[in-house]
PDB file of C-alpha atoms and ligand atoms in Angstrom:
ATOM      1  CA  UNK A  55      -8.490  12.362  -4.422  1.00 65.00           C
ATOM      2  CA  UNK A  56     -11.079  10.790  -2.212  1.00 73.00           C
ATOM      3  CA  UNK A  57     -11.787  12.482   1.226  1.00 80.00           C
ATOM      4  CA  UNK A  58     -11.164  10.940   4.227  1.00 78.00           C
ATOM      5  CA  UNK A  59     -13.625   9.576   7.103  1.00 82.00           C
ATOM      6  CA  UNK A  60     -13.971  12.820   9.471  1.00 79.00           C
ATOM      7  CA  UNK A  61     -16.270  12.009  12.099  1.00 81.00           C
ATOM      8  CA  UNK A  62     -16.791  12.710  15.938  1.00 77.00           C
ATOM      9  CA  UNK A  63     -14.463  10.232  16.758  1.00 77.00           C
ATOM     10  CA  UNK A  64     -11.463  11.487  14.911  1.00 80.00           C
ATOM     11  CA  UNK A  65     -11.824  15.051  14.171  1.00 82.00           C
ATOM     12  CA  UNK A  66      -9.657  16.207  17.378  1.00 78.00           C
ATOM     13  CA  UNK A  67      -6.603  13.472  16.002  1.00 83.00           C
ATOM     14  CA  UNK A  68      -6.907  14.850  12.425  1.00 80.00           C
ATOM     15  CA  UNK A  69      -6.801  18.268  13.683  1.00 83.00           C
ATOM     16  CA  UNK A  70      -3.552  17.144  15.693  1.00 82.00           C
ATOM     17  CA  UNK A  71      -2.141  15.658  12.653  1.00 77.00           C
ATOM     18  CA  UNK A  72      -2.899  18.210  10.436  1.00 81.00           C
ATOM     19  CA  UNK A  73      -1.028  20.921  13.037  1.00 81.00           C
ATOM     20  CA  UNK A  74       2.174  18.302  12.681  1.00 81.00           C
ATOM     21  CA  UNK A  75       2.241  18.241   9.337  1.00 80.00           C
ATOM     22  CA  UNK A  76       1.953  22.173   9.135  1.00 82.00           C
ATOM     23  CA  UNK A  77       4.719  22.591  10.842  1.00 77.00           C
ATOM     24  CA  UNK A  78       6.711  19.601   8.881  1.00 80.00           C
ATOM     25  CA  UNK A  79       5.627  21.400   5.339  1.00 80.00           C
ATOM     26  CA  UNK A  80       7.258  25.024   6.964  1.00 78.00           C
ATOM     27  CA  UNK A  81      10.172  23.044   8.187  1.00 77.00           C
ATOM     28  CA  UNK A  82      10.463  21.337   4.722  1.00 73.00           C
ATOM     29  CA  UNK A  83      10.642  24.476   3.075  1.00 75.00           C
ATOM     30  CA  UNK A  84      12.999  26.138   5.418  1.00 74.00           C
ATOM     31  CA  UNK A  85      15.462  23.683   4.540  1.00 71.00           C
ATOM     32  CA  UNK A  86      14.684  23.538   1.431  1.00 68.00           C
ATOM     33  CA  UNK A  87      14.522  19.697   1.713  1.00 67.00           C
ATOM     34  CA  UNK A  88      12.381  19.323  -1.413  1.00 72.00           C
ATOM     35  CA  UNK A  89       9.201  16.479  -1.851  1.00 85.00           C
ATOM     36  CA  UNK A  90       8.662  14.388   0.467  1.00 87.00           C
ATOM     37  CA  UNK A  91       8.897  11.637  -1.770  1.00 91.00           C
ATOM     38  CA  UNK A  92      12.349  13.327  -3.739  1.00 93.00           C
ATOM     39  CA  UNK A  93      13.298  13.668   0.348  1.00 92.00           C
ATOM     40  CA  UNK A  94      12.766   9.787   1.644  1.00 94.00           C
ATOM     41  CA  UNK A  95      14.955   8.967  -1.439  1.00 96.00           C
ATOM     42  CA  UNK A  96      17.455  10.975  -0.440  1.00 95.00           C
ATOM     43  CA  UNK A  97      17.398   9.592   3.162  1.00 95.00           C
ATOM     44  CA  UNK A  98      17.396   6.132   2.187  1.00 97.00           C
ATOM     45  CA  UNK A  99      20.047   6.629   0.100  1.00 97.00           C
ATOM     46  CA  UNK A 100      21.836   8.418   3.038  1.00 97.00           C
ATOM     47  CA  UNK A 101      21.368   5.878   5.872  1.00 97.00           C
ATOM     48  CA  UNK A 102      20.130   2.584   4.572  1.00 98.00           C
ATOM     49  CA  UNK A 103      22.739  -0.236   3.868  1.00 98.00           C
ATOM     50  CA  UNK A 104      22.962  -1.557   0.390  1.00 97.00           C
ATOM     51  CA  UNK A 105      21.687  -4.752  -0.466  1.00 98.00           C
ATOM     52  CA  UNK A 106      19.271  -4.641   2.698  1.00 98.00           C
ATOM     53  CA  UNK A 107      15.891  -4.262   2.406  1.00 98.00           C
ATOM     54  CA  UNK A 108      15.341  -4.399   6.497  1.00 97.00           C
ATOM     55  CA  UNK A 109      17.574  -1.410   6.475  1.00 98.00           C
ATOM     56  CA  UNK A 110      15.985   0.335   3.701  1.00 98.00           C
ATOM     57  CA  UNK A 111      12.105  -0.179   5.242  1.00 97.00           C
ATOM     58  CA  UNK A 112      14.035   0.881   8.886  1.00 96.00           C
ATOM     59  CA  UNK A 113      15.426   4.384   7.060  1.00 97.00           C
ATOM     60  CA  UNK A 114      11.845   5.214   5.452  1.00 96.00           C
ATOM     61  CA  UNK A 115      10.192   4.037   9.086  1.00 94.00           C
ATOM     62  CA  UNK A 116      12.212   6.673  10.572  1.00 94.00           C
ATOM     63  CA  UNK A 117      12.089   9.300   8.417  1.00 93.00           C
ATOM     64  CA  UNK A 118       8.101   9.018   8.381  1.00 91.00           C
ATOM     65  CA  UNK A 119       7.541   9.145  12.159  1.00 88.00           C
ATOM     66  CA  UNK A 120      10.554  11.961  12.365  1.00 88.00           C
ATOM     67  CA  UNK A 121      10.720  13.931   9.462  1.00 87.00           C
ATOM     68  CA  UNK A 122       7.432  14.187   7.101  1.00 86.00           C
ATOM     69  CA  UNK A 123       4.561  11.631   7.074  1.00 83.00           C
ATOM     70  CA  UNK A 124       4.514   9.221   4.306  1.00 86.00           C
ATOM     71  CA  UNK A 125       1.309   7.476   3.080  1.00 85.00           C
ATOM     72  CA  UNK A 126       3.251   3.910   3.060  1.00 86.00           C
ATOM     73  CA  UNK A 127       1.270   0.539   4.672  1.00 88.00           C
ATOM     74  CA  UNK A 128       3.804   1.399   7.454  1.00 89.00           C
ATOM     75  CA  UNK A 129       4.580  -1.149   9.993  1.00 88.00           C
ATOM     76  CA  UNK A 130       1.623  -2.405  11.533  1.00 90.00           C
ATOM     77  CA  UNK A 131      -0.342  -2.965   8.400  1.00 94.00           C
ATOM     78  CA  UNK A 132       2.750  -4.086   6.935  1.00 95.00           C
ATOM     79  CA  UNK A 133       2.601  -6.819   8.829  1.00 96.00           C
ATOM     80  CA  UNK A 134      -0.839  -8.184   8.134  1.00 97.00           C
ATOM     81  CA  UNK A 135       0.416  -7.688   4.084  1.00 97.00           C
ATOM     82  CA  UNK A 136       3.019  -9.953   4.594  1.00 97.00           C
ATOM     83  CA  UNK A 137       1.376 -12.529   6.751  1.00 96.00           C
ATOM     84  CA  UNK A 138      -0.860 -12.897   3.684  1.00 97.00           C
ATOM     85  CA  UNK A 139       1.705 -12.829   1.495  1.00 97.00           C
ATOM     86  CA  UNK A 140       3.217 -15.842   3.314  1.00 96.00           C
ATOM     87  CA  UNK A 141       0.090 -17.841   3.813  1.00 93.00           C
ATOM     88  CA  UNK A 142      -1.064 -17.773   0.343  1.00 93.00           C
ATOM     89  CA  UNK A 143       2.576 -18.938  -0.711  1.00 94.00           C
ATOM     90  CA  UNK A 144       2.806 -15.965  -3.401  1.00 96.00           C
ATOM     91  CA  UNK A 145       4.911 -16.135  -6.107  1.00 97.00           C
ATOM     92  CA  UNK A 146       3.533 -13.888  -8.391  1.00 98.00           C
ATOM     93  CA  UNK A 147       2.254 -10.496  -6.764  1.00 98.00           C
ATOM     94  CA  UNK A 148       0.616  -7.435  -8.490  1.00 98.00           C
ATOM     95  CA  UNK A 149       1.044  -3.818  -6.291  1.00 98.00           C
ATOM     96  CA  UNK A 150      -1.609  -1.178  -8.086  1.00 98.00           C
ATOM     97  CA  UNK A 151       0.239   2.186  -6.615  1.00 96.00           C
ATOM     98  CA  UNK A 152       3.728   2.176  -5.819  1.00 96.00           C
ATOM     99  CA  UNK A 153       4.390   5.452  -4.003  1.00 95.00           C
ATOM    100  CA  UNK A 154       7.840   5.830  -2.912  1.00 93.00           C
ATOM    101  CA  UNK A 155       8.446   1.956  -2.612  1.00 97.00           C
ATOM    102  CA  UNK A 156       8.019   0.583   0.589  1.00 97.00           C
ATOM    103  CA  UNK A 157       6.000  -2.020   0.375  1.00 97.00           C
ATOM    104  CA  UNK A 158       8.144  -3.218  -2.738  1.00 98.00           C
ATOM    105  CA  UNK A 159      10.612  -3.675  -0.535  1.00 98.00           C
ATOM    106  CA  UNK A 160       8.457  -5.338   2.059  1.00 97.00           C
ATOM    107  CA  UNK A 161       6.979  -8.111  -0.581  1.00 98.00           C
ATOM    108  CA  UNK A 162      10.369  -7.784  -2.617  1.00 98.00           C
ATOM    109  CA  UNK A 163      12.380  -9.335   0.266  1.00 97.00           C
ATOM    110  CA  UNK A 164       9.987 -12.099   0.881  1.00 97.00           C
ATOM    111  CA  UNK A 165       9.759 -12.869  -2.505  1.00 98.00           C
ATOM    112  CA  UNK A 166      13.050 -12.854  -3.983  1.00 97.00           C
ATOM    113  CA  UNK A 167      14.117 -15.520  -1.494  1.00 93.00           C
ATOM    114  CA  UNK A 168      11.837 -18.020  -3.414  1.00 92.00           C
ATOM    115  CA  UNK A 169      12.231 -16.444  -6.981  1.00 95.00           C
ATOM    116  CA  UNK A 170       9.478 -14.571  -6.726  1.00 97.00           C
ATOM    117  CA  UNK A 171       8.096 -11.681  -8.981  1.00 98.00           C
ATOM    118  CA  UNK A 172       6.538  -7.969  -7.944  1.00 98.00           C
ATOM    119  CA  UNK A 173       4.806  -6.105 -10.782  1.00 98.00           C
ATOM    120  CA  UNK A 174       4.370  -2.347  -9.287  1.00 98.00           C
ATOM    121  CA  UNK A 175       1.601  -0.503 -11.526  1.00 98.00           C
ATOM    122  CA  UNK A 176       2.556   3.431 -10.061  1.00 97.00           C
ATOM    123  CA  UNK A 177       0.680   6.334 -12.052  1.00 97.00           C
ATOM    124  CA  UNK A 178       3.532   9.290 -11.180  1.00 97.00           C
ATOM    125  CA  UNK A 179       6.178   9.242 -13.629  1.00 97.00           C
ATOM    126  CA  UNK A 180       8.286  10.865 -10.720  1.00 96.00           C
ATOM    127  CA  UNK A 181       7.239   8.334  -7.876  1.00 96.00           C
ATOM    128  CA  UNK A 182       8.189   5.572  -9.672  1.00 98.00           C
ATOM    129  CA  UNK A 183      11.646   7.009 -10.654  1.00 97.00           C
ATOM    130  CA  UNK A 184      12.000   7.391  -7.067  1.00 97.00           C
ATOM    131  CA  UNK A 185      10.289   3.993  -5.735  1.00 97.00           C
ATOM    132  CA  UNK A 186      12.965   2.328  -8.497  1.00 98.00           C
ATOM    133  CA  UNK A 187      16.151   4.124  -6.555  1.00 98.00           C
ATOM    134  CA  UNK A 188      14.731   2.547  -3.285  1.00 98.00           C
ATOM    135  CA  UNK A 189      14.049  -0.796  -4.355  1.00 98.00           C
ATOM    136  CA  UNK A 190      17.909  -0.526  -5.937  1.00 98.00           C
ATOM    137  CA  UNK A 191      19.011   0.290  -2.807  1.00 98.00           C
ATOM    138  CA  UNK A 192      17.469  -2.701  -0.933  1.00 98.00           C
ATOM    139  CA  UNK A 193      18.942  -4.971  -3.891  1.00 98.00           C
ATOM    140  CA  UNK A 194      15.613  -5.746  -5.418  1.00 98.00           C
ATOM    141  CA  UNK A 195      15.410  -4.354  -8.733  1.00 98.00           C
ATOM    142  CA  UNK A 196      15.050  -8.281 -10.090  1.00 97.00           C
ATOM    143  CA  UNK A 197      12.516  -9.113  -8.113  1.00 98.00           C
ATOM    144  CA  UNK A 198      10.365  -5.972  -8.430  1.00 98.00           C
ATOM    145  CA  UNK A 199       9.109  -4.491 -11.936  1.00 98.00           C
ATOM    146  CA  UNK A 200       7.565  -1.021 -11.947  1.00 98.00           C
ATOM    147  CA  UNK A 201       5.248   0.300 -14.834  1.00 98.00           C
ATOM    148  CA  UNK A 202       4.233   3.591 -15.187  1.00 98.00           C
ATOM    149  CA  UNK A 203       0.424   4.579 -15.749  1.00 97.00           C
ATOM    150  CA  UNK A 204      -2.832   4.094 -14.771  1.00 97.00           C
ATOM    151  CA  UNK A 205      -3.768   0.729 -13.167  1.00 97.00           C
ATOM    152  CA  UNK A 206      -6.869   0.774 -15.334  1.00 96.00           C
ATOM    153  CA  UNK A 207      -4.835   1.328 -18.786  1.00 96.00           C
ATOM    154  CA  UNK A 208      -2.591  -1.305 -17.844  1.00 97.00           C
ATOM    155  CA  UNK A 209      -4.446  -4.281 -16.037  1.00 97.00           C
ATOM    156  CA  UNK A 210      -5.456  -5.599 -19.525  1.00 95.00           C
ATOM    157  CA  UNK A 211      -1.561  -6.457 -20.433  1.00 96.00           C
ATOM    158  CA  UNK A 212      -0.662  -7.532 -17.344  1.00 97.00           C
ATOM    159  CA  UNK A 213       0.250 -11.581 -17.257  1.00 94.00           C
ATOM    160  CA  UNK A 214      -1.086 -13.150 -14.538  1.00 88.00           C
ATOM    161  CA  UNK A 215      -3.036 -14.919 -12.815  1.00 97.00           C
ATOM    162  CA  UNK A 216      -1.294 -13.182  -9.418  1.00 98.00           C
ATOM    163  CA  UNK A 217      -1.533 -14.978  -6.019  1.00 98.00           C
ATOM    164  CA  UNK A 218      -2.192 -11.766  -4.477  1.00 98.00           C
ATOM    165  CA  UNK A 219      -2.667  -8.077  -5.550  1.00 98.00           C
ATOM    166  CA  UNK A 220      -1.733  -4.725  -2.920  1.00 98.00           C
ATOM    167  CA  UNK A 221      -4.469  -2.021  -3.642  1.00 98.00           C
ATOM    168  CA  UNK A 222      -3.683   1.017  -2.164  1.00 96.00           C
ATOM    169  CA  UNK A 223      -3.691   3.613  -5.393  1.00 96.00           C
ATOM    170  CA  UNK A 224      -6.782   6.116  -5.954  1.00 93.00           C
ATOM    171  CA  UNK A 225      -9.604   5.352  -3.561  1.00 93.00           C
ATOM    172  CA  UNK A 226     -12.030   5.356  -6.201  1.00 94.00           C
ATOM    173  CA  UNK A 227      -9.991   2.660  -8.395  1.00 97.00           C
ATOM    174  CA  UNK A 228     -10.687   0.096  -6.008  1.00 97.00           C
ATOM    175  CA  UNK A 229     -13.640  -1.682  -7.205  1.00 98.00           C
ATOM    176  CA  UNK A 230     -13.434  -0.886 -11.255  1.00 98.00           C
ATOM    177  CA  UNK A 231      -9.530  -2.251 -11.274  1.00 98.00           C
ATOM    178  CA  UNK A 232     -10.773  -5.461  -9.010  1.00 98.00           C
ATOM    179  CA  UNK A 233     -13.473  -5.414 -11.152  1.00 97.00           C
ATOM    180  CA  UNK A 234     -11.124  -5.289 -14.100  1.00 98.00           C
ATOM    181  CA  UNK A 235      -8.582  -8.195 -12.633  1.00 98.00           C
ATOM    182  CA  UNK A 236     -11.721 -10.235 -12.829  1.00 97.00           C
ATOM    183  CA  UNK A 237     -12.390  -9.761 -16.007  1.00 96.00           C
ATOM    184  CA  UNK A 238      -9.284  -9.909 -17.383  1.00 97.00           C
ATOM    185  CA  UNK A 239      -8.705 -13.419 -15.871  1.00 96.00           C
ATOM    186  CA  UNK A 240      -5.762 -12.330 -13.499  1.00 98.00           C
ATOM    187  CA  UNK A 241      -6.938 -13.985 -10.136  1.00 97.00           C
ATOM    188  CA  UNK A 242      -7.054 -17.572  -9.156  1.00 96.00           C
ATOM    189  CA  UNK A 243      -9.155 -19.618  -6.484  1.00 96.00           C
ATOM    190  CA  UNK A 244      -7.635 -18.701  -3.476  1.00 96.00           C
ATOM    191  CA  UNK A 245      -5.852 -14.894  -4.815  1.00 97.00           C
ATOM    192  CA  UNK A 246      -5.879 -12.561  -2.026  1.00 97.00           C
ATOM    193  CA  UNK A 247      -6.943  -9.153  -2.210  1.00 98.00           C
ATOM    194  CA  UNK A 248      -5.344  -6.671   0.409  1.00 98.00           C
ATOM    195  CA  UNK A 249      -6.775  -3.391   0.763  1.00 98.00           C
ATOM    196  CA  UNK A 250      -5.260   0.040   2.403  1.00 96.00           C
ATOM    197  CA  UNK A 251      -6.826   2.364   4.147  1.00 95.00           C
ATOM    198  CA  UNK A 252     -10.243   1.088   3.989  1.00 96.00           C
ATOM    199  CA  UNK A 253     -10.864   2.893   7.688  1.00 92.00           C
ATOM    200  CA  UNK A 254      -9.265   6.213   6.994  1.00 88.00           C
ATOM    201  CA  UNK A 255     -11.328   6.547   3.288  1.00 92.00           C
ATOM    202  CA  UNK A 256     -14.704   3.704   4.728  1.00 91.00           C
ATOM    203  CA  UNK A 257     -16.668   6.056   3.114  1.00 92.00           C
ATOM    204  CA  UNK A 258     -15.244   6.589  -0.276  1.00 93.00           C
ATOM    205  CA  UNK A 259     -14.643   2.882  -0.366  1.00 96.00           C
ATOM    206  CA  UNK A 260     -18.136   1.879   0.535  1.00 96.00           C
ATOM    207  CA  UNK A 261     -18.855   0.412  -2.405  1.00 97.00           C
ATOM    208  CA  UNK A 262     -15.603  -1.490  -2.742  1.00 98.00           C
ATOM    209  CA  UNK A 263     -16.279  -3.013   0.800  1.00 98.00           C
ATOM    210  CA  UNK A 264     -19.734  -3.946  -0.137  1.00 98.00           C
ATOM    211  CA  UNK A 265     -18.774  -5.767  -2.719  1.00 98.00           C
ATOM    212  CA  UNK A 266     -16.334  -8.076  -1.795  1.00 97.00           C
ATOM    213  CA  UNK A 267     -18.390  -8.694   1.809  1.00 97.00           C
ATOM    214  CA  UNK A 268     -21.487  -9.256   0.175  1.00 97.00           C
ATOM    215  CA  UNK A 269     -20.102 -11.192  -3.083  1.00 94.00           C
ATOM    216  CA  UNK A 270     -20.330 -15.029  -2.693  1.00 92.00           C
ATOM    217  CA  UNK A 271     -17.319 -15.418  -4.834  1.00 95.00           C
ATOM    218  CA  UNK A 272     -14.859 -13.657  -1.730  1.00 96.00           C
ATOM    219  CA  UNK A 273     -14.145 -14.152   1.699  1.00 96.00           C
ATOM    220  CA  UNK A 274     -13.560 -11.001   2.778  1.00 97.00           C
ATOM    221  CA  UNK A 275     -11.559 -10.532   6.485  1.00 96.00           C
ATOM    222  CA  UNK A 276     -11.366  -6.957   8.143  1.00 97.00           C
ATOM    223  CA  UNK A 277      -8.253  -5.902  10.324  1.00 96.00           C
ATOM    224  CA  UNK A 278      -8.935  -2.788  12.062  1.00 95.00           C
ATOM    225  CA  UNK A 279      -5.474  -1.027  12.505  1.00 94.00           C
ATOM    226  CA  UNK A 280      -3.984   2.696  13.064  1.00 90.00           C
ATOM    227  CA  UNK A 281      -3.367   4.460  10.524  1.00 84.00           C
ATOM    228  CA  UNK A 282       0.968   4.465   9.162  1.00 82.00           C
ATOM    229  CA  UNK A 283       2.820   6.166  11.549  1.00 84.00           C
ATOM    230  CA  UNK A 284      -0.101   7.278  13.977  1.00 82.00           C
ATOM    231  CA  UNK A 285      -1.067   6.026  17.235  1.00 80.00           C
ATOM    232  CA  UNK A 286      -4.631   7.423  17.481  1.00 80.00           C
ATOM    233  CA  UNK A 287      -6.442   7.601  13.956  1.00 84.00           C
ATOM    234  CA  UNK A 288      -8.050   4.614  13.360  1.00 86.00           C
ATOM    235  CA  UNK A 289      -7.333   2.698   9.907  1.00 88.00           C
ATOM    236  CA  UNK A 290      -7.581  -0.398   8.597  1.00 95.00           C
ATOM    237  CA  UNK A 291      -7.168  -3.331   5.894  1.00 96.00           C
ATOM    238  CA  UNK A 292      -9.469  -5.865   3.876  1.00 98.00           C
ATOM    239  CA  UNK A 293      -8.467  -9.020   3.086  1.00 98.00           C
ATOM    240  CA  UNK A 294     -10.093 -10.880   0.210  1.00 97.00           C
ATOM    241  CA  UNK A 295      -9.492 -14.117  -0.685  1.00 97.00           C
ATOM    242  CA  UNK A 296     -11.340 -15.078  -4.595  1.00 95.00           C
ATOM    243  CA  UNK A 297     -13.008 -18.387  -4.650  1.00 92.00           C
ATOM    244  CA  UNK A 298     -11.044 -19.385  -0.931  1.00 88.00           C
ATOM    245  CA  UNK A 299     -11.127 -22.929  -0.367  1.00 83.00           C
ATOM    246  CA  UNK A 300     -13.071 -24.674   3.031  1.00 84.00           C
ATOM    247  CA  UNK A 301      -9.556 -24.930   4.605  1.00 83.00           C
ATOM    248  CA  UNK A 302      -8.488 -21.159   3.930  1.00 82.00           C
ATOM    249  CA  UNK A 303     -12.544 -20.112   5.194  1.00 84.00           C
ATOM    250  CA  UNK A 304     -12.118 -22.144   8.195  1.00 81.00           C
ATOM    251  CA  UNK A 305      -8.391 -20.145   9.148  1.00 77.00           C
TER     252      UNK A 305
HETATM  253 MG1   MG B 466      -2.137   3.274   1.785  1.00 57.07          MG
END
């Protein structure tokens, strides 16, 4: 996995966050409360209400500020998916890493009220199992199809072209598999690329930031955030948008 941005700035918060999580790993164990991906199934499955994704993203909200920390888009960056989601009137989305399911759920909800489709690339046999009981909880499992593997054994299959594509998988996937949706014909003028954790992993993803800044065929937009379910590490998202139109440079 790539490391993350420790600098000045942010040692003393990682340091903090890394004594929380200590203590939420000892806890874990203590109760014998198992993954924390096996565990935020559980809990959704517990507390959210059927057929409800708001539920279902409320129940994995709260377990990752109360009980372990997930590596979700969370709620803040969340937001700045969907807005994008919304704006670029997607219909046909591509996710490359799935995790537990969240932001299925998020882009599931919006798009299955105007038959939409979600195609969830998730390399863990076992996260997608799980990520599939969640987005069956929230009612979804039409709008959202998982498949299992690497994004960069799959992209080549894939039917597209997709209005807009998630990244948040491997760090150092970022540019080949964008690289590879090119290629592979899957975007369209005006798809929008959104990017996790660009602030959290800037280094690692230098070269994936370079390139869609400095290539004429993006307009790339940076939203500096927290990181999920942190108030003080800094984090952040790109938007891309392929071959944008004068109207959607101007915005
Ligand atoms: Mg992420």
């Amino acid at each position: 996995m790539a490391p993350i941005t420790i600098n000045r700035h942010n040692i003393f918060q990682w340091l903090k966050f890394g004594l929380l999580e200590i203590g939420r790993v000892i806890r874990a164990l203590f109760t014998r409360s198992g993954g924390r991906v096996t565990a935020v199934t559980r809990f959704v499955e517990e507390h959210a209400e059927c057929g409800n994704p708001d539920s279902v993203l409320d129940a994995i909200d709260t377990f990752s500020y109360e009980q372990r920390f997930l590596m979700n888009v969370g709620d803040e960056k969340g937001e700045i998916l969907l807005r994008h989601l919304k704006e670029a009137k997607a219909a046909n989305v591509l996710e490359l890493g799935a995790y537990c399911g969240y932001s299925a759920v998020l882009m599931g909800k919006e798009l299955a009220s105007k038959g939409g489709r979600l195609v969830s690339i998730e390399a863990s046999d076992h996260n997608t199992q799980m990520a599939r009981r969640v987005v069956a909880r929230a009612g979804l499992s039409k709008t959202v199809e998982f498949q299992v593997g690497k994004a960069s054994e799959r992209i080549d299959q894939l039917e597209g072209p997709f209005d807009l594509v998630f990244i948040d998988h491997w760090k150092d996937d970022y540019l080949s598999d964008l690289m590879r949706l090119q290629d592979n014909g899957l975007l369209r003028p005006g798809s929008r690329i959104v990017a996790d954790n660009v602030g959290i992993f800037s280094k690692a993803l230098e070269p994936y930031l370079s390139y869609v800044r400095e290539s004429e065929e993006f307009h790339s937009i940076h939203y500096p955030t927290r990181m999920e379910y942190n108030d003080s590490i800094d984090d952040g998202v790109e938007v891309s948008i392929w071959r944008p139109s004068p109207d959607e440079i101007a915005a």
